GROMACS .gro file of C-alpha atoms in nm:
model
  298
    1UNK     CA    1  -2.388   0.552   0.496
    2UNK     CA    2  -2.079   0.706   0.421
    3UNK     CA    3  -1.947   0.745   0.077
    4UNK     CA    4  -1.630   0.625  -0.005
    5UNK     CA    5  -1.367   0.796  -0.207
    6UNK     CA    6  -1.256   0.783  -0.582
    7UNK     CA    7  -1.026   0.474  -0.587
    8UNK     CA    8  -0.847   0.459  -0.929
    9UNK     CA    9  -0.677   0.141  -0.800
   10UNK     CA   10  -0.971  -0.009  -0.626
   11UNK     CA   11  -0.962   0.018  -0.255
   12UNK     CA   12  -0.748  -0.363  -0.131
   13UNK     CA   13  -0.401  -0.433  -0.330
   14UNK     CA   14  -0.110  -0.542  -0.166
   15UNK     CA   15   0.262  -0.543  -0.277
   16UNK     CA   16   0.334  -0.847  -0.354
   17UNK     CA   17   0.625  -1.071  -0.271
   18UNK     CA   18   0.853  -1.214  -0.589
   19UNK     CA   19   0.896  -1.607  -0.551
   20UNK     CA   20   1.230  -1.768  -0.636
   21UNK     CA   21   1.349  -2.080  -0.683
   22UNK     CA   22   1.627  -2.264  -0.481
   23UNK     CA   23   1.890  -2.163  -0.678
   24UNK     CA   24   1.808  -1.815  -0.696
   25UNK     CA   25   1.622  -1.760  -0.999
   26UNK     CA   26   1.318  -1.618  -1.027
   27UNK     CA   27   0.960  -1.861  -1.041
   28UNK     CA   28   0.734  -1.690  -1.293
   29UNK     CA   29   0.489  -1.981  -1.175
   30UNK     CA   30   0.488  -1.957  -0.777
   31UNK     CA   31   0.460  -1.531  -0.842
   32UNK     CA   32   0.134  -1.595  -1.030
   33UNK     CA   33   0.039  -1.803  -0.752
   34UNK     CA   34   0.086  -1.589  -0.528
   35UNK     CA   35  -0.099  -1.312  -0.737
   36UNK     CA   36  -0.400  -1.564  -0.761
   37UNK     CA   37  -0.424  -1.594  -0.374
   38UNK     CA   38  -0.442  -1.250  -0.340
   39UNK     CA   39  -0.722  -1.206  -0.581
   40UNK     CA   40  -0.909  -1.484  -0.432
   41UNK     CA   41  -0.904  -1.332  -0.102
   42UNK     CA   42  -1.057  -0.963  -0.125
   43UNK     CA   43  -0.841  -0.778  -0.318
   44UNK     CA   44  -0.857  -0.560  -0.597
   45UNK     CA   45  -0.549  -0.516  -0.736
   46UNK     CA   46  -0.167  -0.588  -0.712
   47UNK     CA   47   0.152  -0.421  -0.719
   48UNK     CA   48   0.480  -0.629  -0.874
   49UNK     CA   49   0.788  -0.548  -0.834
   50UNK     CA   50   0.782  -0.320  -0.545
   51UNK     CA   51   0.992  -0.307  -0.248
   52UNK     CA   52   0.836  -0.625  -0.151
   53UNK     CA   53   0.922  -0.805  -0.444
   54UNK     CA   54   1.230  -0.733  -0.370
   55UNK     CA   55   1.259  -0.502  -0.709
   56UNK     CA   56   1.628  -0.389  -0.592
   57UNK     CA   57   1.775  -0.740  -0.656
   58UNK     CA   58   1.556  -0.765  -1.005
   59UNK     CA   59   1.690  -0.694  -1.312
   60UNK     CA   60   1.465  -0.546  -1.626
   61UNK     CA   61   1.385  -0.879  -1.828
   62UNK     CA   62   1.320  -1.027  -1.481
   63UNK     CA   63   1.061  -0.790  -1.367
   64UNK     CA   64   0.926  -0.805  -1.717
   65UNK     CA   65   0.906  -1.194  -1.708
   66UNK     CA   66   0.717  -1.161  -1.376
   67UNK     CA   67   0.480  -0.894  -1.507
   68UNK     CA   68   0.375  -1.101  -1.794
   69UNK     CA   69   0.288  -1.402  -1.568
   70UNK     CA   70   0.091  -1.189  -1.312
   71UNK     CA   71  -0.096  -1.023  -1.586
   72UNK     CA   72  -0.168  -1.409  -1.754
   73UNK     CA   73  -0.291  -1.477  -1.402
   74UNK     CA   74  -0.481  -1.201  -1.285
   75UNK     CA   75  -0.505  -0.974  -1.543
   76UNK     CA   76  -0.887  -1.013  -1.633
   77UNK     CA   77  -0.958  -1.027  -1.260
   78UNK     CA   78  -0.755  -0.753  -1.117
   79UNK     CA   79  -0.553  -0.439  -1.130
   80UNK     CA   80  -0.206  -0.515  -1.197
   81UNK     CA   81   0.044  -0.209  -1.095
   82UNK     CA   82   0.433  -0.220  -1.232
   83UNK     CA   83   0.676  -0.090  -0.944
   84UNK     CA   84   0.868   0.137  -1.136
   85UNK     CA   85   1.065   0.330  -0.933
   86UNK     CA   86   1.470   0.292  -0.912
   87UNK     CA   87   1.696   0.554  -0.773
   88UNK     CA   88   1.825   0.568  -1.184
   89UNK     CA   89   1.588   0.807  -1.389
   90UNK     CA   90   1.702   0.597  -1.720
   91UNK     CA   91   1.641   0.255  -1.518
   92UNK     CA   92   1.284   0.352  -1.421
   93UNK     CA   93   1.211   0.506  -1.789
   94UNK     CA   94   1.276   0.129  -1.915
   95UNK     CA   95   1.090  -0.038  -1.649
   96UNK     CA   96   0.814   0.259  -1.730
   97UNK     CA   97   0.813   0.142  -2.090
   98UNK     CA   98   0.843  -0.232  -2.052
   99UNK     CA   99   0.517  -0.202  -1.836
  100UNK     CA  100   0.293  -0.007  -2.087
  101UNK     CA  101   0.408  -0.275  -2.357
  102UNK     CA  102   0.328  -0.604  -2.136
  103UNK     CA  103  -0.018  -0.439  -2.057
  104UNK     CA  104  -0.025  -0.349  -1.692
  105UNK     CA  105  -0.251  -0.104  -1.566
  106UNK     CA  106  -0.049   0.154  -1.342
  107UNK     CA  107   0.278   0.239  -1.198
  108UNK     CA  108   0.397   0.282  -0.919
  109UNK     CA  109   0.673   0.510  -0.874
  110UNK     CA  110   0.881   0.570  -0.544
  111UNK     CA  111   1.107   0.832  -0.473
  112UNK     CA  112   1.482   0.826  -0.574
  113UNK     CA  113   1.618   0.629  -0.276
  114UNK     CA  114   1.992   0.684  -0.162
  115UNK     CA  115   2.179   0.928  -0.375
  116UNK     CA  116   1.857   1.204  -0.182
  117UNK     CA  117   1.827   1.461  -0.482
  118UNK     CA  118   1.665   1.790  -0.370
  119UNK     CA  119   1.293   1.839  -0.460
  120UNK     CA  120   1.359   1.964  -0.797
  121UNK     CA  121   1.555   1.631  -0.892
  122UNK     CA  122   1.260   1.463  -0.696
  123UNK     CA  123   1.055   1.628  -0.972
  124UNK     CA  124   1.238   1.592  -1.268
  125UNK     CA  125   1.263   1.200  -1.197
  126UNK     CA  126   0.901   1.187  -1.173
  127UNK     CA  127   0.855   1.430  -1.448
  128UNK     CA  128   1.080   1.208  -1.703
  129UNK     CA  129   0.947   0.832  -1.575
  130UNK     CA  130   0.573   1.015  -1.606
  131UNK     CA  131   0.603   1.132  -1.956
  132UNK     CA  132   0.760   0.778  -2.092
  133UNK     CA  133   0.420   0.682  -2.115
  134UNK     CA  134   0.030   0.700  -2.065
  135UNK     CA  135  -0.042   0.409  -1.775
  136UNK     CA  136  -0.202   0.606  -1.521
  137UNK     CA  137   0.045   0.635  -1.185
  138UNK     CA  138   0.072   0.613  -0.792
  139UNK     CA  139   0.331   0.814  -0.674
  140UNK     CA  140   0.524   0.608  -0.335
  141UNK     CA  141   0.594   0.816  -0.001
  142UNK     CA  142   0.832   0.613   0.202
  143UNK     CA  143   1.122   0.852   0.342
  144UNK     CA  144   1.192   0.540   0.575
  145UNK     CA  145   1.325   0.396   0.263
  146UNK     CA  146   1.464   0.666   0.068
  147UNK     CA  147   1.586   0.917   0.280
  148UNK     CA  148   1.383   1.175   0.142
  149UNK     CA  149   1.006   1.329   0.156
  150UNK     CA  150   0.818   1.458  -0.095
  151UNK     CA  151   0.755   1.820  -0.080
  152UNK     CA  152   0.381   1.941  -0.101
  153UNK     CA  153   0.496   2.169  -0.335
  154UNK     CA  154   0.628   1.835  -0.504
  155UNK     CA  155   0.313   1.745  -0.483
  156UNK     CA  156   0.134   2.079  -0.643
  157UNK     CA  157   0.334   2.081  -0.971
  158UNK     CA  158   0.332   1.705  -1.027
  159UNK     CA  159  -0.110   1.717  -0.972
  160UNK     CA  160  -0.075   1.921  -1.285
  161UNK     CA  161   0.029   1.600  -1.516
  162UNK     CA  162  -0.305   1.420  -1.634
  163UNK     CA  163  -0.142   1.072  -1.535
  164UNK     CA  164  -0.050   1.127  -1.165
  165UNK     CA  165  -0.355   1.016  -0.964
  166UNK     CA  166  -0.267   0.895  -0.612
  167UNK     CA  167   0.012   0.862  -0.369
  168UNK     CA  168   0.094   0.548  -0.151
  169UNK     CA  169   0.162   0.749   0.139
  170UNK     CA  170   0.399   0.561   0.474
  171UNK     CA  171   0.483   0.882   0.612
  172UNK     CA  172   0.193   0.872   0.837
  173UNK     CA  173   0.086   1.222   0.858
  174UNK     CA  174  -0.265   1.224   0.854
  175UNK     CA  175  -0.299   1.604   0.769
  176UNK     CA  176  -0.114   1.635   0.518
  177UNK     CA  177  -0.251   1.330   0.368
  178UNK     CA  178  -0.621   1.563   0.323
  179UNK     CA  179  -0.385   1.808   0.206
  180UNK     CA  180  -0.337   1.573  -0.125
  181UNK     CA  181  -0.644   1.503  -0.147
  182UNK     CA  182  -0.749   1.855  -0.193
  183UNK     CA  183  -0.495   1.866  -0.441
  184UNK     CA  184  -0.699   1.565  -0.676
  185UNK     CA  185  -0.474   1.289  -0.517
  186UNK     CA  186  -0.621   0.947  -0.400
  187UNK     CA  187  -0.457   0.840  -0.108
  188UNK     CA  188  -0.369   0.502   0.017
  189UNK     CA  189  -0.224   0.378   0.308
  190UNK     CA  190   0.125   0.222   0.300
  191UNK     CA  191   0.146   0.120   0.622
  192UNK     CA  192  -0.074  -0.166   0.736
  193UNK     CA  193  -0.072  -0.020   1.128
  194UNK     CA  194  -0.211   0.302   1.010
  195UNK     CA  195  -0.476   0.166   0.755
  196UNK     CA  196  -0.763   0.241   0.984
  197UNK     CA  197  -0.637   0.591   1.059
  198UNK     CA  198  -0.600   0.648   0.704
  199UNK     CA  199  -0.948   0.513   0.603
  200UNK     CA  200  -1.077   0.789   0.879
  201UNK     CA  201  -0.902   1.038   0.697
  202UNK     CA  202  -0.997   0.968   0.372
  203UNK     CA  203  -0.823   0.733   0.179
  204UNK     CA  204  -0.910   0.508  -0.067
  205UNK     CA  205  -0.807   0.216   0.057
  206UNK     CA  206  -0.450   0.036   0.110
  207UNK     CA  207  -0.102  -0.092  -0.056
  208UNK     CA  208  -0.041  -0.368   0.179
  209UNK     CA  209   0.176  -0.631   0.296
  210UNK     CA  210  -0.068  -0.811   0.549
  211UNK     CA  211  -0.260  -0.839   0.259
  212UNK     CA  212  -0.041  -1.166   0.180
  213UNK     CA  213  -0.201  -1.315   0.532
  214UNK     CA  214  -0.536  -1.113   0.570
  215UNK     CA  215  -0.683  -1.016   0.243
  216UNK     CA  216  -1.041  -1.111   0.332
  217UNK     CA  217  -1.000  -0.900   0.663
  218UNK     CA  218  -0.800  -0.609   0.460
  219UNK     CA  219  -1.170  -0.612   0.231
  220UNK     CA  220  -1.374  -0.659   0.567
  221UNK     CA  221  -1.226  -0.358   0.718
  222UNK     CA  222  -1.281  -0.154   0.399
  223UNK     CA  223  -1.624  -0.242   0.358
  224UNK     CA  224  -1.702  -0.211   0.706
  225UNK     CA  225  -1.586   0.143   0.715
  226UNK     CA  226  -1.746   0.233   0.416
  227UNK     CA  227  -2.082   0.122   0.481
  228UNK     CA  228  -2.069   0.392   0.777
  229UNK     CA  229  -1.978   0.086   1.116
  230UNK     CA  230  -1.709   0.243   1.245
  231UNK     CA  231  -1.739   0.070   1.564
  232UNK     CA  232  -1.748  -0.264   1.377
  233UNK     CA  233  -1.424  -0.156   1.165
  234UNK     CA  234  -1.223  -0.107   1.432
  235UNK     CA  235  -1.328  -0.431   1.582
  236UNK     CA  236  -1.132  -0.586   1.272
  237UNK     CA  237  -0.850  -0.389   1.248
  238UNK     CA  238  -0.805  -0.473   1.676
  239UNK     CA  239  -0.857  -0.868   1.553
  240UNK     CA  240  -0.603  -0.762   1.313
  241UNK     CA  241  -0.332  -0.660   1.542
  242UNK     CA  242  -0.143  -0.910   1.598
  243UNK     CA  243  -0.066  -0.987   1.251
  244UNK     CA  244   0.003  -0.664   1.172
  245UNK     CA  245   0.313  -0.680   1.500
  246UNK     CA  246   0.439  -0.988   1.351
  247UNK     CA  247   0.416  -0.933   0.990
  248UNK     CA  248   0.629  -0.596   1.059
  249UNK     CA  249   0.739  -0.691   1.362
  250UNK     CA  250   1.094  -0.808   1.174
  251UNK     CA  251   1.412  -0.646   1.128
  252UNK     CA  252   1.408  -0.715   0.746
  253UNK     CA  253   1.013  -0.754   0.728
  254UNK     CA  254   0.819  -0.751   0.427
  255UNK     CA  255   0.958  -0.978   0.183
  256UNK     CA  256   1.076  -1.211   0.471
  257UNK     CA  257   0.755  -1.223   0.648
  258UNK     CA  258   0.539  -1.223   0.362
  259UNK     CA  259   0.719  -1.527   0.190
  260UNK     CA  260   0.707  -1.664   0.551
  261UNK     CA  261   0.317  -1.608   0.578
  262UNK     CA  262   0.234  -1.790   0.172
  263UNK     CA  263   0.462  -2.094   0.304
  264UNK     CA  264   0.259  -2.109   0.644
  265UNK     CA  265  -0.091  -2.076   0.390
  266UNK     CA  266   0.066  -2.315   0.156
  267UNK     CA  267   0.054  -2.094  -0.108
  268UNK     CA  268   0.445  -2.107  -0.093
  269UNK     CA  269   0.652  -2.427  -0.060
  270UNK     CA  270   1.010  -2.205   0.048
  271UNK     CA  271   1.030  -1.879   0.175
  272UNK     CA  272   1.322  -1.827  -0.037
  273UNK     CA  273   1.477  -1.413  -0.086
  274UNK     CA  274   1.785  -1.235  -0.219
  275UNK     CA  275   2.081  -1.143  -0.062
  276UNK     CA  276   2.083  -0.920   0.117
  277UNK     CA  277   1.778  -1.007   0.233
  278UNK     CA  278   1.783  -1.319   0.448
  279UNK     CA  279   1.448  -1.566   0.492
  280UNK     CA  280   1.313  -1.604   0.858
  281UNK     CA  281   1.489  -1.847   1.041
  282UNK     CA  282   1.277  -2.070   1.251
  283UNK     CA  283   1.218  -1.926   1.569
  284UNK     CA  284   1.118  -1.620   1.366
  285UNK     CA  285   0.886  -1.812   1.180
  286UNK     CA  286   0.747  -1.961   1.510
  287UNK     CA  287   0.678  -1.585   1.609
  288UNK     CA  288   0.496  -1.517   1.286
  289UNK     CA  289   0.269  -1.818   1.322
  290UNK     CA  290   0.187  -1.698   1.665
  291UNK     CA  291   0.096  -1.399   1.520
  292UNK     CA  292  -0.097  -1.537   1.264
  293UNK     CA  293  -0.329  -1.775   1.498
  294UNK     CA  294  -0.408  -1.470   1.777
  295UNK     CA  295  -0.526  -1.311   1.462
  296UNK     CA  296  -0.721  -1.631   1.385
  297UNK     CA  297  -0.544  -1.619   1.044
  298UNK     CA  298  -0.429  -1.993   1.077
   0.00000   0.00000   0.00000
């Protein structure tokens, strides 16, 4: 049996989707639901108010609001990890503080998107939003969203801060992903198509978004992998295929195809998102569904 590695998070979390009402607003209620379903279905822990959640189009009191009701949902059940991470170091010091006062356990913090500061502004962001509190923090990889990558030297100075214990990693180099590690980093995989890899590699589990359809199959394949069946792991992850190409399959996936998932499950009634964002229309629902049944997820 293999033994599987230090997971400060736990091993399944996804990042979860925000709901909203009709008129825009956002539904405190149907975001604890949605936290609940998770929970119920293999995972360990989630993440609010990431890029899923749509954390962009979210102001301060809003992502508070939500916090609080995720925590009142979950909170004795599960990790709950703040997103954090704005391209504004002042922004993300308030979000930073707001979480450590409503109680949630980590942060998540992603790399200054658009305005692309060098590596010592990467730093001093993370430096600044680190040392606005004591919650324990995930640092988020994702130059297909920001623009920039974090430098392993990045990486060396900010494994010196007590605080800074994994990376959510979707730049998919598997190397360099061991490379944190040896540097004290737990490593999870933040993109669903290379979870497997990942888990071969090392990591301690995933930050998913298929997690809204396939949390019981996100904990199979963990546990699977971990109890030394590798053969039998990827068995699930090839089950798992499908969803994976329809869930991020999408132009605008992730918020759109998650919210489009919960309403298939009935854990949603709308699939409702913020401009710019747009919902699935219905032949792109249709596709998702397909998905979802060659999967046998519905």
């Amino acid at each position: 049996m293999t033994s599987a590695p230090a997971a400060p998070f736990g091993r399944v979390l996804t990042a979860m989707a925000t709901a909203f009402h009709d008129d825009g607003s956002v539904d405190p209620d149907g975001t604890a639901r949605i936290a609940a379903h998770l929970v119920e279905h293999g995972h360990d822990g989630v993440v609010v108010s990431g890029t899923t959640g749509e954390s962009p189009t979210t102001s301060v009191a809003e992502d508070g609001e939500l916090l609080a009701a995720v925590i009142d949902a979950v909170g004795d059940r599960a990790v709950v990890i703040a997103g954090v991470g704005t391209n504004s170091t002042a922004h993300s010091v308030e979000l930073m503080r707001q979480a450590e006062k409503h109680g949630a356990d980590g942060a998540l913090l992603v790399t200054p998107y658009y305005n692309k500061p060098g590596q010592a502004g990467v730093l001093h962001h993370f430096r600044t939003v680190v040392e606005a509190s004591d919650l324990p923090v995930m640092l988020y990889d994702v130059p297909g969203r920001t623009a920039t990558t974090i430098a392993l030297e990045t990486y060396e100075r900010a494994a010196e801060w007590d605080t800074v214990v994994a990376v959510k990693d979707a730049v998919g180099d598997f190397a360099r992903g061991i490379r944190l590690q040896q540097l004290g980093y737990a490593v999870y995989s933040g993109d669903d198509a290379a979870n497997l890899g990942w888990l071969a590699h090392g990591a301690a589990g995933f930050v998913s978004v298929v997690g809204h359809v396939a949390g019981d199959q996100l904990r199979a394949l963990a546990d699977t992998f971990e109890s030394g069946d590798h053969a039998g792991a990827l068995e699930i992850f090839t089950r798992l295929l499908p969803a994976i190409d329809a869930v991020m399959g999408v132009d605008n996936y992730g918020a759109t195809t998650a919210k489009g998932g919960l309403q298939l499950l009935g854990v949603l009634d709308n699939r409702n998102v913020r401009a710019p964002l747009v919902p699935l229309d219905e032949t792109e629902l249709e596709a998702l569904r397909a998905g979802l049944v060659a999967a046998d997820l519905l």
